[in-house]
């Protein structure tokens, strides 16, 4: 990990630039758009993606949140629960996940190819979930130890290599549906996740200049997301 942790303070300038962008407030709108499922990152909940959710709604999407208040649960159990959310929707869904939420989004796309129209991961360590900064790794281990001691709702050390998350780990390496666009967004100056762990071989790699925490408020990410959404909508029209 090369970027100093202080780089994450760029969140606020990133957010300010996004708010100053007229395209953020008035995106192209159409009545027929894919629903979107948003999945937050480690130690975050659905509220962390409220800015992104608002932009998607202005664009005409029906936005669904993950139901996660704090993303510290067993990935295997979360995968099952989120799969139920997908199956309940009548249309194919665009799935967007930030950080740990992106690993869940990627696994969902591989597990439910007929339900996912496109997937975008934002600073998500798909290749190695523990390729994170030392301070974050200490937090991950602390959460796992609490889970080992029986605190409900937390992942445990067994989740790393045990059977509860074996399918989840396999899905992170499984192929994705060819006609469902997939984009992996990363930043070389990410101070939380090693950017090399974000380079999913089944996705298009897109580099942005910004922080890890600011991925969901980075104007460059919104431009790439707009492109991804238009590609997914075009693919739907051709079927």
PDB file of C-alpha atoms in Angstrom, residues 67-224:
ATOM      1  CA  UNK A  67     -30.775  -3.499   3.746  1.00  0.00           C
ATOM      2  CA  UNK A  68     -27.272  -3.362   5.238  1.00  0.00           C
ATOM      3  CA  UNK A  69     -26.820  -1.050   8.215  1.00  0.00           C
ATOM      4  CA  UNK A  70     -23.171  -1.970   8.790  1.00  0.00           C
ATOM      5  CA  UNK A  71     -21.386  -4.201   6.301  1.00  0.00           C
ATOM      6  CA  UNK A  72     -19.710  -6.606   8.716  1.00  0.00           C
ATOM      7  CA  UNK A  73     -21.784  -9.750   8.206  1.00  0.00           C
ATOM      8  CA  UNK A  74     -20.836 -13.160   6.852  1.00  0.00           C
ATOM      9  CA  UNK A  75     -20.466 -12.782   3.079  1.00  0.00           C
ATOM     10  CA  UNK A  76     -22.085 -16.144   2.452  1.00  0.00           C
ATOM     11  CA  UNK A  77     -25.219 -15.184   4.354  1.00  0.00           C
ATOM     12  CA  UNK A  78     -25.349 -11.734   2.758  1.00  0.00           C
ATOM     13  CA  UNK A  79     -25.019 -13.316  -0.676  1.00  0.00           C
ATOM     14  CA  UNK A  80     -28.040 -15.525  -0.010  1.00  0.00           C
ATOM     15  CA  UNK A  81     -30.097 -12.609   1.290  1.00  0.00           C
ATOM     16  CA  UNK A  82     -29.201 -10.286  -1.587  1.00  0.00           C
ATOM     17  CA  UNK A  83     -29.962 -13.069  -4.048  1.00  0.00           C
ATOM     18  CA  UNK A  84     -33.483 -13.152  -2.655  1.00  0.00           C
ATOM     19  CA  UNK A  85     -33.757  -9.405  -3.300  1.00  0.00           C
ATOM     20  CA  UNK A  86     -32.719  -9.917  -6.928  1.00  0.00           C
ATOM     21  CA  UNK A  87     -35.140 -12.758  -7.478  1.00  0.00           C
ATOM     22  CA  UNK A  88     -38.019 -10.646  -6.158  1.00  0.00           C
ATOM     23  CA  UNK A  89     -37.519  -8.014  -8.870  1.00  0.00           C
ATOM     24  CA  UNK A  90     -39.262  -8.492 -12.203  1.00  0.00           C
ATOM     25  CA  UNK A  91     -36.475  -7.026 -14.353  1.00  0.00           C
ATOM     26  CA  UNK A  92     -32.754  -7.511 -14.725  1.00  0.00           C
ATOM     27  CA  UNK A  93     -30.888  -5.259 -12.318  1.00  0.00           C
ATOM     28  CA  UNK A  94     -27.735  -3.138 -12.423  1.00  0.00           C
ATOM     29  CA  UNK A  95     -25.704  -3.908  -9.301  1.00  0.00           C
ATOM     30  CA  UNK A  96     -23.233  -1.344  -7.928  1.00  0.00           C
ATOM     31  CA  UNK A  97     -21.062  -2.013  -4.900  1.00  0.00           C
ATOM     32  CA  UNK A  98     -18.428   0.026  -3.117  1.00  0.00           C
ATOM     33  CA  UNK A  99     -15.385  -1.667  -1.560  1.00  0.00           C
ATOM     34  CA  UNK A 100     -16.581  -4.839   0.223  1.00  0.00           C
ATOM     35  CA  UNK A 101     -19.995  -4.203  -1.273  1.00  0.00           C
ATOM     36  CA  UNK A 102     -18.423  -4.548  -4.703  1.00  0.00           C
ATOM     37  CA  UNK A 103     -17.183  -8.038  -3.917  1.00  0.00           C
ATOM     38  CA  UNK A 104     -20.771  -8.954  -3.019  1.00  0.00           C
ATOM     39  CA  UNK A 105     -22.005  -7.305  -6.234  1.00  0.00           C
ATOM     40  CA  UNK A 106     -19.493  -9.249  -8.313  1.00  0.00           C
ATOM     41  CA  UNK A 107     -20.458 -12.541  -6.642  1.00  0.00           C
ATOM     42  CA  UNK A 108     -24.150 -11.802  -7.217  1.00  0.00           C
ATOM     43  CA  UNK A 109     -23.521 -11.173 -10.918  1.00  0.00           C
ATOM     44  CA  UNK A 110     -21.753 -14.533 -11.246  1.00  0.00           C
ATOM     45  CA  UNK A 111     -24.364 -16.406  -9.221  1.00  0.00           C
ATOM     46  CA  UNK A 112     -27.434 -14.834 -10.883  1.00  0.00           C
ATOM     47  CA  UNK A 113     -26.394 -14.093 -14.478  1.00  0.00           C
ATOM     48  CA  UNK A 114     -29.992 -13.989 -15.698  1.00  0.00           C
ATOM     49  CA  UNK A 115     -30.937 -11.362 -13.100  1.00  0.00           C
ATOM     50  CA  UNK A 116     -28.006  -8.912 -13.495  1.00  0.00           C
ATOM     51  CA  UNK A 117     -27.892  -6.508 -16.448  1.00  0.00           C
ATOM     52  CA  UNK A 118     -24.570  -4.889 -15.492  1.00  0.00           C
ATOM     53  CA  UNK A 119     -22.222  -4.639 -12.531  1.00  0.00           C
ATOM     54  CA  UNK A 120     -19.825  -1.946 -11.308  1.00  0.00           C
ATOM     55  CA  UNK A 121     -17.355  -2.345  -8.464  1.00  0.00           C
ATOM     56  CA  UNK A 122     -15.860   0.731  -6.792  1.00  0.00           C
ATOM     57  CA  UNK A 123     -12.470   0.131  -5.221  1.00  0.00           C
ATOM     58  CA  UNK A 124     -13.357  -3.499  -4.503  1.00  0.00           C
ATOM     59  CA  UNK A 125     -10.576  -6.010  -3.689  1.00  0.00           C
ATOM     60  CA  UNK A 126     -12.061  -8.836  -5.746  1.00  0.00           C
ATOM     61  CA  UNK A 127      -8.725 -10.627  -6.177  1.00  0.00           C
ATOM     62  CA  UNK A 128      -7.733 -10.498  -2.505  1.00  0.00           C
ATOM     63  CA  UNK A 129     -10.213  -9.310   0.111  1.00  0.00           C
ATOM     64  CA  UNK A 130      -7.434  -8.700   2.641  1.00  0.00           C
ATOM     65  CA  UNK A 131      -5.349  -6.502   0.334  1.00  0.00           C
ATOM     66  CA  UNK A 132      -6.078  -3.478   2.505  1.00  0.00           C
ATOM     67  CA  UNK A 133      -4.124  -0.973   4.556  1.00  0.00           C
ATOM     68  CA  UNK A 134      -2.667  -2.153   7.884  1.00  0.00           C
ATOM     69  CA  UNK A 135      -5.143  -0.086   9.908  1.00  0.00           C
ATOM     70  CA  UNK A 136      -8.130  -1.515   8.042  1.00  0.00           C
ATOM     71  CA  UNK A 137      -6.721  -5.026   8.334  1.00  0.00           C
ATOM     72  CA  UNK A 138      -6.500  -4.589  12.107  1.00  0.00           C
ATOM     73  CA  UNK A 139     -10.149  -3.528  12.128  1.00  0.00           C
ATOM     74  CA  UNK A 140     -11.122  -6.556  10.026  1.00  0.00           C
ATOM     75  CA  UNK A 141      -9.352  -8.862  12.467  1.00  0.00           C
ATOM     76  CA  UNK A 142     -10.998  -7.175  15.443  1.00  0.00           C
ATOM     77  CA  UNK A 143     -14.449  -7.668  13.915  1.00  0.00           C
ATOM     78  CA  UNK A 144     -13.656 -11.324  13.178  1.00  0.00           C
ATOM     79  CA  UNK A 145     -12.489 -11.916  16.769  1.00  0.00           C
ATOM     80  CA  UNK A 146     -15.704 -10.386  18.089  1.00  0.00           C
ATOM     81  CA  UNK A 147     -17.601 -12.690  15.759  1.00  0.00           C
ATOM     82  CA  UNK A 148     -15.607 -15.636  17.091  1.00  0.00           C
ATOM     83  CA  UNK A 149     -16.656 -14.669  20.619  1.00  0.00           C
ATOM     84  CA  UNK A 150     -20.301 -14.890  19.598  1.00  0.00           C
ATOM     85  CA  UNK A 151     -21.302 -11.297  18.801  1.00  0.00           C
ATOM     86  CA  UNK A 152     -24.237 -11.704  16.435  1.00  0.00           C
ATOM     87  CA  UNK A 153     -24.254 -10.287  12.923  1.00  0.00           C
ATOM     88  CA  UNK A 154     -20.463 -10.261  12.485  1.00  0.00           C
ATOM     89  CA  UNK A 155     -18.261 -12.324  10.226  1.00  0.00           C
ATOM     90  CA  UNK A 156     -15.800 -14.649  11.949  1.00  0.00           C
ATOM     91  CA  UNK A 157     -12.313 -15.938  11.214  1.00  0.00           C
ATOM     92  CA  UNK A 158     -13.973 -19.036   9.780  1.00  0.00           C
ATOM     93  CA  UNK A 159     -15.398 -16.900   6.962  1.00  0.00           C
ATOM     94  CA  UNK A 160     -11.933 -16.504   5.468  1.00  0.00           C
ATOM     95  CA  UNK A 161     -11.392 -20.192   4.685  1.00  0.00           C
ATOM     96  CA  UNK A 162     -14.490 -21.990   5.978  1.00  0.00           C
ATOM     97  CA  UNK A 163     -17.459 -23.518   4.232  1.00  0.00           C
ATOM     98  CA  UNK A 164     -19.857 -20.647   4.974  1.00  0.00           C
ATOM     99  CA  UNK A 165     -18.155 -18.445   2.382  1.00  0.00           C
ATOM    100  CA  UNK A 166     -16.688 -21.079   0.051  1.00  0.00           C
ATOM    101  CA  UNK A 167     -19.205 -20.367  -2.718  1.00  0.00           C
ATOM    102  CA  UNK A 168     -18.719 -16.621  -2.301  1.00  0.00           C
ATOM    103  CA  UNK A 169     -14.951 -17.008  -2.759  1.00  0.00           C
ATOM    104  CA  UNK A 170     -15.443 -19.201  -5.834  1.00  0.00           C
ATOM    105  CA  UNK A 171     -17.861 -16.708  -7.381  1.00  0.00           C
ATOM    106  CA  UNK A 172     -15.249 -13.951  -7.174  1.00  0.00           C
ATOM    107  CA  UNK A 173     -13.253 -15.944  -9.744  1.00  0.00           C
ATOM    108  CA  UNK A 174     -16.171 -17.266 -11.806  1.00  0.00           C
ATOM    109  CA  UNK A 175     -16.899 -15.942 -15.313  1.00  0.00           C
ATOM    110  CA  UNK A 176     -19.527 -13.268 -15.849  1.00  0.00           C
ATOM    111  CA  UNK A 177     -22.215 -13.161 -18.490  1.00  0.00           C
ATOM    112  CA  UNK A 178     -20.679 -11.764 -21.675  1.00  0.00           C
ATOM    113  CA  UNK A 179     -23.622  -9.536 -22.612  1.00  0.00           C
ATOM    114  CA  UNK A 180     -23.812  -7.934 -19.149  1.00  0.00           C
ATOM    115  CA  UNK A 181     -21.229  -5.119 -18.986  1.00  0.00           C
ATOM    116  CA  UNK A 182     -18.902  -5.195 -15.987  1.00  0.00           C
ATOM    117  CA  UNK A 183     -16.638  -2.349 -14.883  1.00  0.00           C
ATOM    118  CA  UNK A 184     -14.063  -2.383 -12.092  1.00  0.00           C
ATOM    119  CA  UNK A 185     -13.172   1.128 -10.940  1.00  0.00           C
ATOM    120  CA  UNK A 186      -9.895   1.671  -9.094  1.00  0.00           C
ATOM    121  CA  UNK A 187      -7.551   4.450  -8.005  1.00  0.00           C
ATOM    122  CA  UNK A 188      -3.777   4.099  -7.802  1.00  0.00           C
ATOM    123  CA  UNK A 189      -3.844   6.566  -4.915  1.00  0.00           C
ATOM    124  CA  UNK A 190      -6.406   4.539  -2.948  1.00  0.00           C
ATOM    125  CA  UNK A 191      -5.157   4.580   0.659  1.00  0.00           C
ATOM    126  CA  UNK A 192      -7.484   1.808   1.869  1.00  0.00           C
ATOM    127  CA  UNK A 193      -7.385  -0.973  -0.750  1.00  0.00           C
ATOM    128  CA  UNK A 194      -4.441  -2.068  -2.887  1.00  0.00           C
ATOM    129  CA  UNK A 195      -5.602  -1.004  -6.354  1.00  0.00           C
ATOM    130  CA  UNK A 196      -4.083  -4.119  -7.952  1.00  0.00           C
ATOM    131  CA  UNK A 197      -6.585  -6.289  -6.058  1.00  0.00           C
ATOM    132  CA  UNK A 198      -9.420  -4.455  -7.851  1.00  0.00           C
ATOM    133  CA  UNK A 199      -8.411  -5.577 -11.355  1.00  0.00           C
ATOM    134  CA  UNK A 200     -11.082  -8.184 -11.978  1.00  0.00           C
ATOM    135  CA  UNK A 201     -10.064 -10.055 -15.165  1.00  0.00           C
ATOM    136  CA  UNK A 202     -13.740 -10.474 -16.120  1.00  0.00           C
ATOM    137  CA  UNK A 203     -14.399  -6.705 -16.049  1.00  0.00           C
ATOM    138  CA  UNK A 204     -13.285  -3.588 -17.881  1.00  0.00           C
ATOM    139  CA  UNK A 205     -10.744  -1.705 -15.759  1.00  0.00           C
ATOM    140  CA  UNK A 206     -11.297   2.018 -15.284  1.00  0.00           C
ATOM    141  CA  UNK A 207      -8.885   4.193 -13.341  1.00  0.00           C
ATOM    142  CA  UNK A 208     -10.064   7.362 -11.617  1.00  0.00           C
ATOM    143  CA  UNK A 209      -8.148   9.991  -9.687  1.00  0.00           C
ATOM    144  CA  UNK A 210      -9.536  10.019  -6.176  1.00  0.00           C
ATOM    145  CA  UNK A 211      -9.809   8.486  -2.744  1.00  0.00           C
ATOM    146  CA  UNK A 212     -11.233   5.137  -1.736  1.00  0.00           C
ATOM    147  CA  UNK A 213     -13.952   6.616   0.464  1.00  0.00           C
ATOM    148  CA  UNK A 214     -14.844   9.152  -2.225  1.00  0.00           C
ATOM    149  CA  UNK A 215     -15.598   6.633  -4.971  1.00  0.00           C
ATOM    150  CA  UNK A 216     -19.355   7.185  -4.605  1.00  0.00           C
ATOM    151  CA  UNK A 217     -19.012  10.986  -4.876  1.00  0.00           C
ATOM    152  CA  UNK A 218     -16.337  11.171  -7.576  1.00  0.00           C
ATOM    153  CA  UNK A 219     -17.455  12.919 -10.769  1.00  0.00           C
ATOM    154  CA  UNK A 220     -15.219  10.650 -12.856  1.00  0.00           C
ATOM    155  CA  UNK A 221     -17.005   7.597 -11.465  1.00  0.00           C
ATOM    156  CA  UNK A 222     -20.379   9.096 -12.435  1.00  0.00           C
ATOM    157  CA  UNK A 223     -19.188   9.606 -16.016  1.00  0.00           C
ATOM    158  CA  UNK A 224     -18.100   5.987 -16.218  1.00  0.00           C
TER     159      UNK A 224
END
